Tab-separated table of C-alpha atoms in Angstrom:
chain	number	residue	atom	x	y	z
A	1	UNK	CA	8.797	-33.562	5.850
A	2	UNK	CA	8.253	-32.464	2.262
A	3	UNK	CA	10.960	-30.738	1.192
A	4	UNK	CA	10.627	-32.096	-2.423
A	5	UNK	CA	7.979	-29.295	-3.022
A	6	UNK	CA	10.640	-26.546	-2.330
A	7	UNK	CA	13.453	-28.383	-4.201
A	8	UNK	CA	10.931	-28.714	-7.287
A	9	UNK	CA	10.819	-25.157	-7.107
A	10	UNK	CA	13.682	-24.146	-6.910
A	11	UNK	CA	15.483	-26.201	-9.777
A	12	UNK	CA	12.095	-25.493	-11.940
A	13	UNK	CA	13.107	-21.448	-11.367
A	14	UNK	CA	16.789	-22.134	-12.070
A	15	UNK	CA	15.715	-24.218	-15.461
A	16	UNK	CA	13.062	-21.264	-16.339
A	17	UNK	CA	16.115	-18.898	-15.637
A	18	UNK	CA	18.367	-20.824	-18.029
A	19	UNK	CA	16.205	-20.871	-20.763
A	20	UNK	CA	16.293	-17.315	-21.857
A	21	UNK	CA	19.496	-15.236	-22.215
A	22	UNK	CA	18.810	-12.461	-19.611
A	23	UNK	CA	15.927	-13.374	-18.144
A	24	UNK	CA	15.731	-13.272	-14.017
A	25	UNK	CA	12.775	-15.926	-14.135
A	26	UNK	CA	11.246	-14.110	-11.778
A	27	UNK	CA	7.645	-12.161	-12.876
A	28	UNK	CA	7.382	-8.594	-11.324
A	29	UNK	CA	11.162	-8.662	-10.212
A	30	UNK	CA	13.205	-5.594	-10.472
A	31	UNK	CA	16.800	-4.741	-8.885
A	32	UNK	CA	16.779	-4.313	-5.702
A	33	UNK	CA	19.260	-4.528	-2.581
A	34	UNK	CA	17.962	-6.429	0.523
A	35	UNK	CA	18.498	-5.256	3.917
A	36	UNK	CA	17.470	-7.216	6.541
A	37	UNK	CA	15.463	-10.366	6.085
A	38	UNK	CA	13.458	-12.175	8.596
A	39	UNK	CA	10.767	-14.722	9.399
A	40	UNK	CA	7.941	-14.546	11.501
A	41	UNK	CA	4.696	-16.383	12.826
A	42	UNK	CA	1.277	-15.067	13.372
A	43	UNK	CA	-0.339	-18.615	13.495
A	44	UNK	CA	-1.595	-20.373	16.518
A	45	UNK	CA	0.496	-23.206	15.470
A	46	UNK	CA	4.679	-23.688	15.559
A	47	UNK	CA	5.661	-23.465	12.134
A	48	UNK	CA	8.531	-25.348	10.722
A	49	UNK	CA	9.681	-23.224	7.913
A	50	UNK	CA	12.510	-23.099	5.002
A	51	UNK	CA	13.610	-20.213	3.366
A	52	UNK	CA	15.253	-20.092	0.201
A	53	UNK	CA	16.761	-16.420	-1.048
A	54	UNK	CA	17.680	-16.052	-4.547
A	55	UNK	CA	19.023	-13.543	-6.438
A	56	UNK	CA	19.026	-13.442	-10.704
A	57	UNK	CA	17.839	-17.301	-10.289
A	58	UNK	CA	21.067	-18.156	-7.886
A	59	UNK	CA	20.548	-19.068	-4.345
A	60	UNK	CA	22.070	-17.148	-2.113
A	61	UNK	CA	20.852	-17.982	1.174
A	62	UNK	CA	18.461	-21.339	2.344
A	63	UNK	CA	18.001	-21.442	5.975
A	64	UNK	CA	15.518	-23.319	8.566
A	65	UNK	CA	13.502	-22.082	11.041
A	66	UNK	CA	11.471	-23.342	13.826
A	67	UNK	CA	9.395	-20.598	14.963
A	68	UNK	CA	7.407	-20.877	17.950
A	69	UNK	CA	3.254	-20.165	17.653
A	70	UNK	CA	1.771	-16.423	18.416
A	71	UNK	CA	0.892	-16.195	21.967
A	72	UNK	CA	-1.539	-13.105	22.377
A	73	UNK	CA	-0.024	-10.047	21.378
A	74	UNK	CA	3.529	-11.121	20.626
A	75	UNK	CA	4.544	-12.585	17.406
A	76	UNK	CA	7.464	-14.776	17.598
A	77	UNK	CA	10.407	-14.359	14.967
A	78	UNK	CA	14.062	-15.237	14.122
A	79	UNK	CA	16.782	-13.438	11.780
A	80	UNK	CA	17.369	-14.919	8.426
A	81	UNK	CA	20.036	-12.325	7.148
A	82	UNK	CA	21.424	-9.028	6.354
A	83	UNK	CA	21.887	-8.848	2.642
A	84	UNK	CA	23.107	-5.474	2.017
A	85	UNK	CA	26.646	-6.491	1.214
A	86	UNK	CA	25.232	-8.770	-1.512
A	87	UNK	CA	25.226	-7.043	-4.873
A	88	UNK	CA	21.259	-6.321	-6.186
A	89	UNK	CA	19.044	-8.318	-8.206
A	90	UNK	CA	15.870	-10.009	-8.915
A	91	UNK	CA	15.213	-11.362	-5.647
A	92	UNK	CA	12.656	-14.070	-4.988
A	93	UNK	CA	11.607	-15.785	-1.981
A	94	UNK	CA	10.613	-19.304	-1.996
A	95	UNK	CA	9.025	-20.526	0.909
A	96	UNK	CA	8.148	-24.445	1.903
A	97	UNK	CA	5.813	-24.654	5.315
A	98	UNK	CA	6.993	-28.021	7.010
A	99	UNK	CA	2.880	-28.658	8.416
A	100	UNK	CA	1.377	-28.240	5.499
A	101	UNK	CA	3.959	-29.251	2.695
A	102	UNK	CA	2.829	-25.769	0.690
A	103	UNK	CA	5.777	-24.052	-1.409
A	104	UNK	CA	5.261	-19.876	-1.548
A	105	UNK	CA	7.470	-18.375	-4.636
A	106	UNK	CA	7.174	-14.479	-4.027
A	107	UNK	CA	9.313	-11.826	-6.124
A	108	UNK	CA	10.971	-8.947	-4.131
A	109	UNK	CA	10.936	-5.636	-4.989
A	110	UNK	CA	12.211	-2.180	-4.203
A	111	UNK	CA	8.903	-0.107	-4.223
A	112	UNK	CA	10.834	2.738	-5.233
A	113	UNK	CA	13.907	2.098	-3.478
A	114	UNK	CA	17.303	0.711	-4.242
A	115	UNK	CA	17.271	-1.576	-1.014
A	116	UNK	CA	14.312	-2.998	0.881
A	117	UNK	CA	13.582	-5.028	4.721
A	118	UNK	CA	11.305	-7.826	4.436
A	119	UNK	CA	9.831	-9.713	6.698
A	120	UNK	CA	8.308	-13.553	5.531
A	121	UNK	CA	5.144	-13.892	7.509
A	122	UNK	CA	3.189	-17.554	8.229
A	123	UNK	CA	-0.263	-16.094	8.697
A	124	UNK	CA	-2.967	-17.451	10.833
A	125	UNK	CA	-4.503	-19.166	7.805
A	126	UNK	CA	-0.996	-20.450	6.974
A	127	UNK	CA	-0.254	-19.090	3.718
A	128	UNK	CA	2.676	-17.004	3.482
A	129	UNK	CA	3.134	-12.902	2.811
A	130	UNK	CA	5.504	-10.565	2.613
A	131	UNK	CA	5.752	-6.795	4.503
A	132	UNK	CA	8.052	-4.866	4.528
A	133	UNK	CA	8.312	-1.151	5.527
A	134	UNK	CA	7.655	1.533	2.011
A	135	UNK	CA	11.341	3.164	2.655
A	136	UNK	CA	14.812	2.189	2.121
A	137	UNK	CA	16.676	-1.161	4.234
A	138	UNK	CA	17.394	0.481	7.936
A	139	UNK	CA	21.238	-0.231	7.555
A	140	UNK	CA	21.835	0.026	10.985
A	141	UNK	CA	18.963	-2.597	12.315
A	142	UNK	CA	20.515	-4.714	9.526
A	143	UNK	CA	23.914	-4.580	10.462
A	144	UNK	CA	23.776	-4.436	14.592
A	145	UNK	CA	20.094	-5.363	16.370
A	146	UNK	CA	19.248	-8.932	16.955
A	147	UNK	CA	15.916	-9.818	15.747
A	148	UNK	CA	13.625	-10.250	19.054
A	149	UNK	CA	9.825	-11.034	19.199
A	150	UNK	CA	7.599	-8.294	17.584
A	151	UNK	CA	4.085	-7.038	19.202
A	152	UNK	CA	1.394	-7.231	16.922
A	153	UNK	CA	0.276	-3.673	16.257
């Protein structure tokens, strides 16, 4: 297990936070509110994967996930969180695939809105991307429905 990679990153983002007064650290960021978070795999392979939320260059969540491998049309995937009581921020999401030791630092935006889903997807070429519907966090999906495998569209 590497998980040296992802704790590199994250104390490198909290020393690149500390360095300037009111900087978020985090390129591209802007305030945003998340909704619900989750993690999901699209690879033919099970994916061991850690997740590490943080928010203004604090963490606020790090969780583990063994996700099970695609099988045909259904993509397996587990909850991480429902963030909408947290206050907003610059969120980032840094990302450390167990397989193949790679870290994945992605910013988190609002695309227009104050509060945003996103789902963290291991892709078949096992790199990691976020989606995320364009409108506002479905509060209640967030806040009631557990997180059950999705059909590939």
């Amino acid at each position: 297990m590497n998980r040296r990679a992802l704790l590199s990153a994250v104390g490198a983002a909290a020393v690149s936070t500390s360095a300037g007064c009111l900087s978020s650290g985090v390129e591209g960021s802007e305030e945003v509110r998340l909704g619900l978070v989750t993690v999901s795999n699209r690879s033919d392979r099970e994916q061991t994967v850690d997740v590490v939320l943080r928010r203004d260059g604090e963490t606020v969540s790090w969780t583990r996930h063994d996700v099970r491998r695609r099988d045909g049309e259904v993509i397996p995937g587990d909850r991480i969180d429902c963030l909408l009581d947290e206050p907003a921020g610059a969120y980032e999401a840094l990302t450390l695939l167990d397989r193949t030791g790679e870290t994945f630092e992605h910013p988190l935006v609002a695309n227009g809105h104050g509060t945003r889903d996103v789902s963290i997807v291991v892709t078949e070429g096992e790199t990691v991307e976020l989606f995320g519907p364009a409108g506002p966090a479905d509060e209640e999906r967030c806040r009631n429905a557990p997180i059950l495998d999705a059909v590939d569209p």
